[in-house]
PDB file of C-alpha atoms in Angstrom:
ATOM      1  CA  MET A 280     -34.331  26.154 -45.442  1.00 91.00           C
ATOM      2  CA  THR A 281     -32.787  24.001 -48.135  1.00 95.00           C
ATOM      3  CA  LYS A 282     -30.399  21.118 -47.499  1.00 95.00           C
ATOM      4  CA  ASN A 283     -27.549  23.336 -48.712  1.00 96.00           C
ATOM      5  CA  ASP A 284     -28.608  26.142 -46.383  1.00 97.00           C
ATOM      6  CA  TYR A 285     -28.581  23.680 -43.496  1.00 94.00           C
ATOM      7  CA  TYR A 286     -25.178  22.306 -44.468  1.00 96.00           C
ATOM      8  CA  ASP A 287     -23.737  25.823 -44.673  1.00 96.00           C
ATOM      9  CA  CYS A 288     -25.273  26.656 -41.281  1.00 95.00           C
ATOM     10  CA  VAL A 289     -23.579  23.632 -39.700  1.00 95.00           C
ATOM     11  CA  MET A 290     -20.247  24.458 -41.348  1.00 95.00           C
ATOM     12  CA  GLU A 291     -20.478  27.986 -39.920  1.00 94.00           C
ATOM     13  CA  ALA A 292     -20.780  26.432 -36.456  1.00 94.00           C
ATOM     14  CA  TYR A 293     -17.912  23.983 -37.055  1.00 94.00           C
ATOM     15  CA  ARG A 294     -15.387  26.722 -37.918  1.00 94.00           C
ATOM     16  CA  PRO A 295     -15.396  28.463 -34.494  1.00 96.00           C
ATOM     17  CA  ALA A 296     -15.784  25.110 -32.717  1.00 96.00           C
ATOM     18  CA  ALA A 297     -12.534  23.966 -34.315  1.00 97.00           C
ATOM     19  CA  THR A 298     -10.876  27.210 -33.190  1.00 96.00           C
ATOM     20  CA  LEU A 299     -12.063  26.618 -29.614  1.00 97.00           C
ATOM     21  CA  ILE A 300     -10.962  22.969 -29.647  1.00 98.00           C
ATOM     22  CA  ARG A 301      -7.472  24.044 -30.809  1.00 97.00           C
ATOM     23  CA  MET A 302      -7.302  26.326 -27.757  1.00 97.00           C
ATOM     24  CA  VAL A 303      -7.787  23.440 -25.296  1.00 98.00           C
ATOM     25  CA  PRO A 304      -4.573  22.927 -23.328  1.00 98.00           C
ATOM     26  CA  PRO A 305      -3.536  19.283 -23.925  1.00 97.00           C
ATOM     27  CA  ASP A 306      -2.637  18.901 -20.251  1.00 98.00           C
ATOM     28  CA  LYS A 307      -6.173  19.947 -19.194  1.00 98.00           C
ATOM     29  CA  LEU A 308      -8.233  17.228 -20.935  1.00 98.00           C
ATOM     30  CA  ASP A 309      -9.175  15.783 -17.516  1.00 97.00           C
ATOM     31  CA  TRP A 310     -10.076  19.217 -16.075  1.00 98.00           C
ATOM     32  CA  ARG A 311     -13.703  19.946 -15.227  1.00 96.00           C
ATOM     33  CA  PRO A 312     -15.190  23.009 -13.512  1.00 97.00           C
ATOM     34  CA  GLY A 313     -16.878  20.843 -10.882  1.00 96.00           C
ATOM     35  CA  PRO A 314     -17.542  17.212 -10.017  1.00 95.00           C
ATOM     36  CA  THR A 315     -20.854  17.041 -11.913  1.00 95.00           C
ATOM     37  CA  PHE A 316     -19.495  18.503 -15.176  1.00 96.00           C
ATOM     38  CA  MET A 317     -17.956  16.800 -18.192  1.00 96.00           C
ATOM     39  CA  SER A 318     -14.183  16.956 -18.422  1.00 97.00           C
ATOM     40  CA  LEU A 319     -12.692  18.945 -21.283  1.00 98.00           C
ATOM     41  CA  GLY A 320     -11.848  15.674 -23.057  1.00 98.00           C
ATOM     42  CA  GLN A 321     -15.419  14.417 -22.670  1.00 97.00           C
ATOM     43  CA  LEU A 322     -16.788  17.746 -23.861  1.00 97.00           C
ATOM     44  CA  ILE A 323     -14.690  17.928 -27.021  1.00 98.00           C
ATOM     45  CA  HIS A 324     -15.571  14.300 -27.754  1.00 96.00           C
ATOM     46  CA  HIS A 325     -19.278  15.085 -27.437  1.00 95.00           C
ATOM     47  CA  LEU A 326     -18.926  18.306 -29.415  1.00 95.00           C
ATOM     48  CA  SER A 327     -17.210  16.434 -32.245  1.00 94.00           C
ATOM     49  CA  GLU A 328     -19.817  13.680 -32.544  1.00 90.00           C
ATOM     50  CA  PRO A 329     -20.755  13.649 -36.226  1.00 85.00           C
ATOM     51  CA  MET A 330     -23.932  15.547 -36.961  1.00 84.00           C
ATOM     52  CA  GLY A 331     -24.230  13.522 -40.148  1.00 89.00           C
ATOM     53  CA  ASP A 332     -24.604  10.347 -38.085  1.00 89.00           C
ATOM     54  CA  GLY A 333     -27.404  11.902 -36.058  1.00 88.00           C
ATOM     55  CA  VAL A 334     -29.261  13.116 -39.131  1.00 90.00           C
ATOM     56  CA  ARG A 335     -28.818   9.664 -40.727  1.00 90.00           C
ATOM     57  CA  CYS A 336     -30.368   8.062 -37.631  1.00 87.00           C
ATOM     58  CA  LEU A 337     -33.299  10.478 -37.860  1.00 87.00           C
ATOM     59  CA  ILE A 338     -33.841   9.588 -41.515  1.00 89.00           C
ATOM     60  CA  THR A 339     -33.599   5.816 -41.062  1.00 89.00           C
ATOM     61  CA  ASN A 340     -34.930   5.612 -37.503  1.00 86.00           C
ATOM     62  CA  GLN A 341     -32.087   3.172 -36.810  1.00 84.00           C
ATOM     63  CA  TRP A 342     -30.171   4.171 -33.701  1.00 81.00           C
ATOM     64  CA  PRO A 343     -26.914   2.540 -32.540  1.00 80.00           C
ATOM     65  CA  PHE A 344     -28.230   2.099 -29.001  1.00 78.00           C
ATOM     66  CA  THR A 345     -31.244   0.958 -27.035  1.00 76.00           C
ATOM     67  CA  PRO A 346     -32.968   3.366 -24.632  1.00 75.00           C
ATOM     68  CA  GLU A 347     -31.228   1.539 -21.758  1.00 77.00           C
ATOM     69  CA  GLN A 348     -27.828   1.891 -23.417  1.00 76.00           C
ATOM     70  CA  MET A 349     -28.507   5.576 -24.056  1.00 74.00           C
ATOM     71  CA  GLU A 350     -29.361   6.146 -20.395  1.00 76.00           C
ATOM     72  CA  ALA A 351     -26.236   4.324 -19.201  1.00 77.00           C
ATOM     73  CA  GLY A 352     -24.084   6.102 -21.791  1.00 74.00           C
ATOM     74  CA  MET A 353     -25.208   9.518 -20.604  1.00 78.00           C
ATOM     75  CA  LYS A 354     -23.864   8.959 -17.096  1.00 87.00           C
ATOM     76  CA  LEU A 355     -20.882  11.185 -16.502  1.00 87.00           C
ATOM     77  CA  GLU A 356     -18.556   8.317 -15.661  1.00 90.00           C
ATOM     78  CA  ASN A 357     -19.431   6.571 -18.946  1.00 88.00           C
ATOM     79  CA  LEU A 358     -18.933   9.501 -21.314  1.00 92.00           C
ATOM     80  CA  PRO A 359     -16.065   8.878 -23.727  1.00 93.00           C
ATOM     81  CA  THR A 360     -13.145  11.247 -24.071  1.00 96.00           C
ATOM     82  CA  CYS A 361     -10.736  12.159 -26.844  1.00 97.00           C
ATOM     83  CA  ASN A 362      -7.775  14.396 -27.465  1.00 97.00           C
ATOM     84  CA  ILE A 363      -7.657  17.595 -29.493  1.00 98.00           C
ATOM     85  CA  GLU A 364      -6.443  15.964 -32.716  1.00 98.00           C
ATOM     86  CA  GLN A 365      -9.161  13.309 -32.565  1.00 97.00           C
ATOM     87  CA  ALA A 366     -11.881  15.907 -32.032  1.00 97.00           C
ATOM     88  CA  LEU A 367     -10.638  17.996 -34.955  1.00 97.00           C
ATOM     89  CA  GLU A 368     -10.434  14.912 -37.191  1.00 97.00           C
ATOM     90  CA  ARG A 369     -14.011  13.979 -36.295  1.00 95.00           C
ATOM     91  CA  LEU A 370     -15.297  17.462 -37.185  1.00 94.00           C
ATOM     92  CA  GLU A 371     -13.365  17.438 -40.448  1.00 94.00           C
ATOM     93  CA  LYS A 372     -14.641  13.978 -41.389  1.00 94.00           C
ATOM     94  CA  ASP A 373     -18.236  15.020 -40.705  1.00 92.00           C
ATOM     95  CA  LYS A 374     -18.030  17.725 -43.345  1.00 93.00           C
ATOM     96  CA  THR A 375     -18.124  14.914 -45.897  1.00 93.00           C
ATOM     97  CA  GLY A 376     -20.405  12.648 -43.842  1.00 94.00           C
ATOM     98  CA  LEU A 377     -23.102  15.255 -43.376  1.00 95.00           C
ATOM     99  CA  ARG A 378     -22.914  16.226 -47.045  1.00 95.00           C
ATOM    100  CA  GLU A 379     -23.397  12.573 -48.062  1.00 95.00           C
ATOM    101  CA  VAL A 380     -26.396  12.142 -45.746  1.00 94.00           C
ATOM    102  CA  LEU A 381     -28.069  15.291 -47.027  1.00 96.00           C
ATOM    103  CA  ASP A 382     -27.397  14.284 -50.630  1.00 96.00           C
ATOM    104  CA  SER A 383     -29.144  10.957 -49.992  1.00 95.00           C
ATOM    105  CA  ILE A 384     -32.559  12.582 -49.459  1.00 95.00           C
ATOM    106  CA  SER A 385     -34.768  14.898 -51.455  1.00 95.00           C
ATOM    107  CA  GLU A 386     -35.455  18.525 -50.602  1.00 97.00           C
ATOM    108  CA  GLU A 387     -39.073  17.510 -50.023  1.00 96.00           C
ATOM    109  CA  ASP A 388     -38.099  14.809 -47.510  1.00 95.00           C
ATOM    110  CA  PHE A 389     -35.769  17.228 -45.736  1.00 95.00           C
ATOM    111  CA  ALA A 390     -38.586  19.759 -45.393  1.00 95.00           C
ATOM    112  CA  GLN A 391     -41.552  17.452 -44.793  1.00 95.00           C
ATOM    113  CA  LYS A 392     -40.541  14.006 -43.511  1.00 93.00           C
ATOM    114  CA  HIS A 393     -41.677  13.389 -39.936  1.00 94.00           C
ATOM    115  CA  VAL A 394     -39.024  11.787 -37.740  1.00 92.00           C
ATOM    116  CA  SER A 395     -38.397  11.039 -34.081  1.00 85.00           C
ATOM    117  CA  ALA A 396     -35.510  10.490 -31.694  1.00 84.00           C
ATOM    118  CA  PRO A 397     -35.373   7.968 -28.826  1.00 83.00           C
ATOM    119  CA  TRP A 398     -35.352  10.746 -26.218  1.00 81.00           C
ATOM    120  CA  GLY A 399     -38.803  11.995 -27.240  1.00 83.00           C
ATOM    121  CA  TRP A 400     -38.156  14.612 -29.902  1.00 84.00           C
ATOM    122  CA  LYS A 401     -40.581  14.421 -32.827  1.00 90.00           C
ATOM    123  CA  GLY A 402     -41.131  16.639 -35.808  1.00 92.00           C
ATOM    124  CA  LYS A 403     -40.166  17.446 -39.350  1.00 95.00           C
ATOM    125  CA  LEU A 404     -36.643  16.420 -40.322  1.00 93.00           C
ATOM    126  CA  GLU A 405     -35.627  19.989 -41.120  1.00 94.00           C
ATOM    127  CA  VAL A 406     -36.675  21.220 -37.669  1.00 93.00           C
ATOM    128  CA  MET A 407     -35.056  18.256 -35.914  1.00 90.00           C
ATOM    129  CA  ALA A 408     -31.830  18.836 -37.850  1.00 93.00           C
ATOM    130  CA  VAL A 409     -31.873  22.471 -36.694  1.00 94.00           C
ATOM    131  CA  LEU A 410     -32.349  21.244 -33.114  1.00 92.00           C
ATOM    132  CA  PHE A 411     -29.271  19.024 -33.537  1.00 90.00           C
ATOM    133  CA  ARG A 412     -27.336  22.098 -34.672  1.00 94.00           C
ATOM    134  CA  GLU A 413     -28.696  24.029 -31.690  1.00 95.00           C
ATOM    135  CA  HIS A 414     -27.519  21.245 -29.369  1.00 93.00           C
ATOM    136  CA  PHE A 415     -24.067  21.553 -30.944  1.00 94.00           C
ATOM    137  CA  THR A 416     -24.133  25.332 -30.412  1.00 95.00           C
ATOM    138  CA  ASN A 417     -24.972  24.884 -26.736  1.00 95.00           C
ATOM    139  CA  HIS A 418     -21.956  22.622 -26.236  1.00 96.00           C
ATOM    140  CA  LYS A 419     -19.776  25.027 -28.223  1.00 97.00           C
ATOM    141  CA  MET A 420     -20.774  27.701 -25.698  1.00 97.00           C
ATOM    142  CA  GLN A 421     -19.993  25.250 -22.900  1.00 97.00           C
ATOM    143  CA  LEU A 422     -16.481  24.811 -24.300  1.00 98.00           C
ATOM    144  CA  PHE A 423     -16.125  28.591 -24.585  1.00 97.00           C
ATOM    145  CA  THR A 424     -17.093  28.904 -20.905  1.00 97.00           C
ATOM    146  CA  TYR A 425     -14.627  26.197 -19.834  1.00 98.00           C
ATOM    147  CA  LEU A 426     -11.821  27.986 -21.676  1.00 98.00           C
ATOM    148  CA  LYS A 427     -12.858  31.300 -20.124  1.00 97.00           C
ATOM    149  CA  LEU A 428     -12.768  29.700 -16.658  1.00 97.00           C
ATOM    150  CA  LEU A 429      -9.238  28.500 -17.407  1.00 97.00           C
ATOM    151  CA  GLY A 430      -8.237  32.094 -18.145  1.00 97.00           C
ATOM    152  CA  LEU A 431      -7.697  31.611 -21.876  1.00 97.00           C
ATOM    153  CA  PRO A 432      -8.206  34.567 -24.231  1.00 95.00           C
ATOM    154  CA  VAL A 433     -11.636  33.707 -25.634  1.00 96.00           C
ATOM    155  CA  ASN A 434     -14.023  36.410 -26.790  1.00 94.00           C
ATOM    156  CA  THR A 435     -16.885  36.998 -29.193  1.00 92.00           C
ATOM    157  CA  GLU A 436     -14.557  36.548 -32.169  1.00 91.00           C
ATOM    158  CA  THR A 437     -13.528  33.056 -31.047  1.00 91.00           C
ATOM    159  CA  LEU A 438     -17.128  32.084 -30.274  1.00 89.00           C
ATOM    160  CA  TYR A 439     -18.467  33.078 -33.683  1.00 88.00           C
TER     161      TYR A 439
END
């Protein structure tokens, strides 16, 4: 996979994610399907975290948190939230951010550089970047499920 192939793959995931985010009822941002689940606002915040930032951290091995901060930040009560407009703005901004990060490295580094993440993932940058996209896809499906539980008209067309 080339850097451009990867970028296009991420953009293909962003398009339906934006559609799903637009479907979130603004008055339901605090809704969650159960007490141990993220709220809709927390979920769309997490879903809209810039993939470019994550790939940049992989490349530089400079993370904006310590392992202790990461653990505390992953607790449900500490997860940040945002509204629909903020989530959409973050996705839109990352189109440029991810492009800039990918343009900053060679095709060879993208395919061959070995990287690691603080939570134990290790491997070639290309594979790790695909895993980041997979993580995004899992949360996109989570949002789809939340909207389905709320009785909204989601289907295969809105998911893909």
